[in-house]
């Protein structure tokens, strides 16, 4: 299917239709983590996957490179999940650009998207000029976002797409796009490991032609879930048992809910802990809890079966805290607070209070960005700087237990081995990690049929797909299955990327289109004798039949079985015919003739000799016209031997036999073009045959 | 060539019996719905019983008894074992409906057609799909794709599209084109020209739907009028279908008017129903999901409705006027029946029917006009046994137990012989006994002591009865003790253990009271007595069925305009009426088969597939028309490298063809178009359009039919020879594509 860029293929490219080139261009997340945004174009359809920001920057600098594309040509924008690096530039893209396509995301994503971005706008402390969008833009964008359920197939302008569960966070989806039979899978962030509430990423039923896959974890391997959870609960249990406090700094949404589930369950199984409170201190998480309590159907069977008894997201041992003022620090407790990086806010306030007591513990539950305090304390320095600028000894225990829900190397390679896509495009990964992953994947697919690409931002990957166009011939045309050499003529109806060929009579049966016949009746004032008209018509047209109208007894003339000329009254005659170009022409000439009769009576002289002579002249004229038209089309046309025309285009030469219309050329494409052009010219300059059938 | 399609109804044609139809597509048998009615008469299922074992797949449409009631019975007794496909809400709410049916029955009769376990196991192999999910069948069904689409009517309600080789069979019953509070309207109109449409004619004769706004006002006024004079209002409802819409109406109205009258929703499963419904937001109307997305306001967090799961709670409720929604809608069983009997003789009370009762039920009888003054009702009750009966029962049970125990011990003996005979070195000679003990405890409860004693018979063939002795010698090799690595593997199940304890029964979500009822093994019996109930309360019926009415049914079918149409589920008159209507104006192939009559609706469509060569396509110039593009092709058949048929350009110039005008002219639109071009235009009599002073334009031929099924349009333009004529003609041509 995919053609490589060898020189032979290159030469053929100009002949192939433009639409068969498939382009994938990361506008963000190419060799980087953050601001996911991948543009794809195939056969005139344009799709954008994700629309994120880079959380490390602010203002315009955080956006993907939108100026690389024309937003107005994007047909569909698909958002995989609600994280900022996948969805946060959406309000900007919807409200501040010329984009006019359709946007899709899952129900849960849409519900959380609004809460999360509203919170983001409030929290981000940037100047008004740097603000990409405000709350108003978010609310407006909500009306434009359409929802899609998992597995639901949606078709927009011939682009078919549906989504699979991706794990990672609630509502996260992988999109499979099908354009004219070529399938592209965009994984977004995914995880093949089932956890406490999320399903593992599904393995799509169909193998895609291109797989655009995340590479966040690179070649790392995760610890088994059981060990992670055991370490987590053990640390907490032993700390609170010794009278210490546990701080878990975490991003408000996504993994935090998983950790809360673990804690709630652990507490339920350990009655001795019931007097020790667990708090989660994030108003945002509290708001989103309603979403988690509702979209139970997107979660795994385990949660759903628990739901049969009671909603697992209605925690029994965990309570919410709105601010630090509500918190009374009186003994052992577990607090989960945002932000995850301990930059500022509630988690930092607690950290400052608790860091010097060695009974306390801090658990870092996931990937931390360089430069944050959380990243610093993983290396267990002796002292830390507090928010007020003082330094304090770091005595509390610090544990790093990763609960990140990105696929690790084992999952990625299994996933790809099952799907075996011929083209793999790696995005959303740090450049070095990505290269390591690419090298290692190469060893997994040694047969050389798999291409692995790691485009940088704005770097396009081009692929060529020779999709076969299949048409279905239906109805009358298909009553007999034709043999080789038979001709098939009919109306070709294209809808999306499906083609049907049918007889004009069947058009209304098999499509929503309909055909029409337009009957025209025109009356012309004419006061002469009808016989004159009949006579004159007989002189000009080949077949003229006279008859008498049965009702009125008035004479009728039918010209070429197309146009009926009828005497309506003493003063009028009428012309009636069914519209088509030839009949229109015939009727026009009859009208002209009738008008001329009334004006004057020209003499019609039969000039036999002139006719013969003009025959030859006509031949010459025709030849001249053909030559001139060919020159205007192909430029270099010379008269060759045997009366053949020699046409040369870009070093390719074609010989055209004017008599038979045969073309000889080594270049297939040129031959075809000359042949078609010659046919068309011939049908234009030769007299129109009147009998259509 | 075509895909063979046969339809044979098993129930629910020419009457209002439950729905159940067999559709066979190329030999693959689909059972469309598996309904039963509230009377649970097994004779209705006879046709199904004859074919049950040959069915390959079951598709369910709505979560009520009429559409899925027979599923547990058919699975248990009739040999139905095919996979069942349904949407998540149909599965879940259907399950609850069946629980409610069973528990209501069990209260008043020795119901033995199926048990709760049968319901559970029937619903266990339901494969859940989402709307517009194209599910590819495998096995014999290879090549068939099924997809549920929005039907309206009930939460999760589906119309099914079955596709094979491009041939579409659409099954659409009880759909609603109107958008309601909690549901979107059906998407049936978006299917155009399917090969076969199987639909119901249920409402074909019913065309008197009042505006929903007026209806709501009337509904609420009627209720409040009775409440204000101190009466009670009973709404007999289904378990988990239409009742949701009613709850929303009441809830909304109560918040607006700040009423203090309590509303009770009383079924055996009401609280589970609402809990589940709260998590089904993605299946509901756009406005409900939008309000949740923007304000996290779940419409089914009912503030004014109290959910009750047993009648005592209602009896303990503070006295005074109240609204009670109780199942079943048919008044044949359930709480609604009890309440009706209690309330019927008070003229202040109101019984408000929101749907037509099933044929032959108490509800239907009360809906007749004029309403009956008295009804004879058999009231049954389950009462615990007492006195002599109880003693007799216990003796009987003891006798049974003893027999059972005797049999068990015999079996055990056999087993012991069998197992000890050949395997004398068995390391666990006691295992048989422990197993038997366990079994006995499990099945006979407190009587196990007897059985332990009774059952402990020394195995006659054993060598010597002794306690097991294990020689604890460990194997050693040169590296030390031999270790079995499996002993040290951390088992994955461990971490889920806690949750699983909490999780308990996976599918059997039941309220505590229900559970107690289910586990209530106290001996009891059913006593019945006939009562004459004076019906002095008001009886009102309003249409909240949520089905399209006759006029919309007709226009929907006309829009879909299937090549072949099969009519089911309606009275004989309605079926005949719709059949005639469709024959006259929609499609020439209308079938209304009788029970077990098989109609062949295989399409006589001819079709073959060809590949379009690049050469041909590069010379085709498409013209865009609506959402499709058209072009004329002249081509020649050739062969591709892979021996497939392929269309190539003609070798010689193609013979000229008759030109075709493609396009659909709407006179109204054309008038506006002309007006925008500055032509004076107006409609003259008889649908003619006068353009300018002299030129007239009219459509001739049959025009009354929609959907383009009528064949080509005939347009007549006439006028005297003048400039206007040619101008109008050019404008007319611009509306068409000439091919």
PDB file of C-alpha atoms in Angstrom, chain A residues 623 627 630 637-647 653-665 674 678:
ATOM      1  CA  UNK A 623      -7.642  19.872 -39.719  1.00  0.00           C
ATOM      2  CA  UNK A 627      -3.944  21.415 -35.051  1.00  0.00           C
ATOM      3  CA  UNK A 630      -3.567  20.598 -29.979  1.00  0.00           C
ATOM      4  CA  UNK A 637       3.176  19.888 -32.074  1.00  0.00           C
ATOM      5  CA  UNK A 638       4.854  19.156 -35.405  1.00  0.00           C
ATOM      6  CA  UNK A 639       3.702  17.493 -38.551  1.00  0.00           C
ATOM      7  CA  UNK A 640       5.574  14.234 -38.838  1.00  0.00           C
ATOM      8  CA  UNK A 641       5.743  11.565 -41.507  1.00  0.00           C
ATOM      9  CA  UNK A 642       2.679   9.733 -42.888  1.00  0.00           C
ATOM     10  CA  UNK A 643       0.571  12.710 -41.892  1.00  0.00           C
ATOM     11  CA  UNK A 644       1.044  11.902 -38.204  1.00  0.00           C
ATOM     12  CA  UNK A 645       1.351  14.601 -35.642  1.00  0.00           C
ATOM     13  CA  UNK A 646       4.336  14.549 -33.349  1.00  0.00           C
ATOM     14  CA  UNK A 647       3.661  15.924 -29.921  1.00  0.00           C
ATOM     15  CA  UNK A 653       7.089  12.057 -27.534  1.00  0.00           C
ATOM     16  CA  UNK A 654       3.715  10.907 -28.805  1.00  0.00           C
ATOM     17  CA  UNK A 655       2.685  10.154 -32.373  1.00  0.00           C
ATOM     18  CA  UNK A 656      -0.925  10.835 -33.246  1.00  0.00           C
ATOM     19  CA  UNK A 657      -2.620   9.335 -36.269  1.00  0.00           C
ATOM     20  CA  UNK A 658      -5.254  11.837 -37.294  1.00  0.00           C
ATOM     21  CA  UNK A 659      -7.275   9.377 -39.288  1.00  0.00           C
ATOM     22  CA  UNK A 660      -7.782   6.639 -36.749  1.00  0.00           C
ATOM     23  CA  UNK A 661      -7.110   8.549 -33.574  1.00  0.00           C
ATOM     24  CA  UNK A 662      -4.406   6.040 -32.561  1.00  0.00           C
ATOM     25  CA  UNK A 663      -1.657   7.353 -30.350  1.00  0.00           C
ATOM     26  CA  UNK A 664       1.765   5.850 -29.927  1.00  0.00           C
ATOM     27  CA  UNK A 665       3.973   6.870 -27.095  1.00  0.00           C
ATOM     28  CA  UNK A 674      -3.401  12.987 -26.143  1.00  0.00           C
ATOM     29  CA  UNK A 678      -8.085  14.211 -29.624  1.00  0.00           C
TER      30      UNK A 678
END
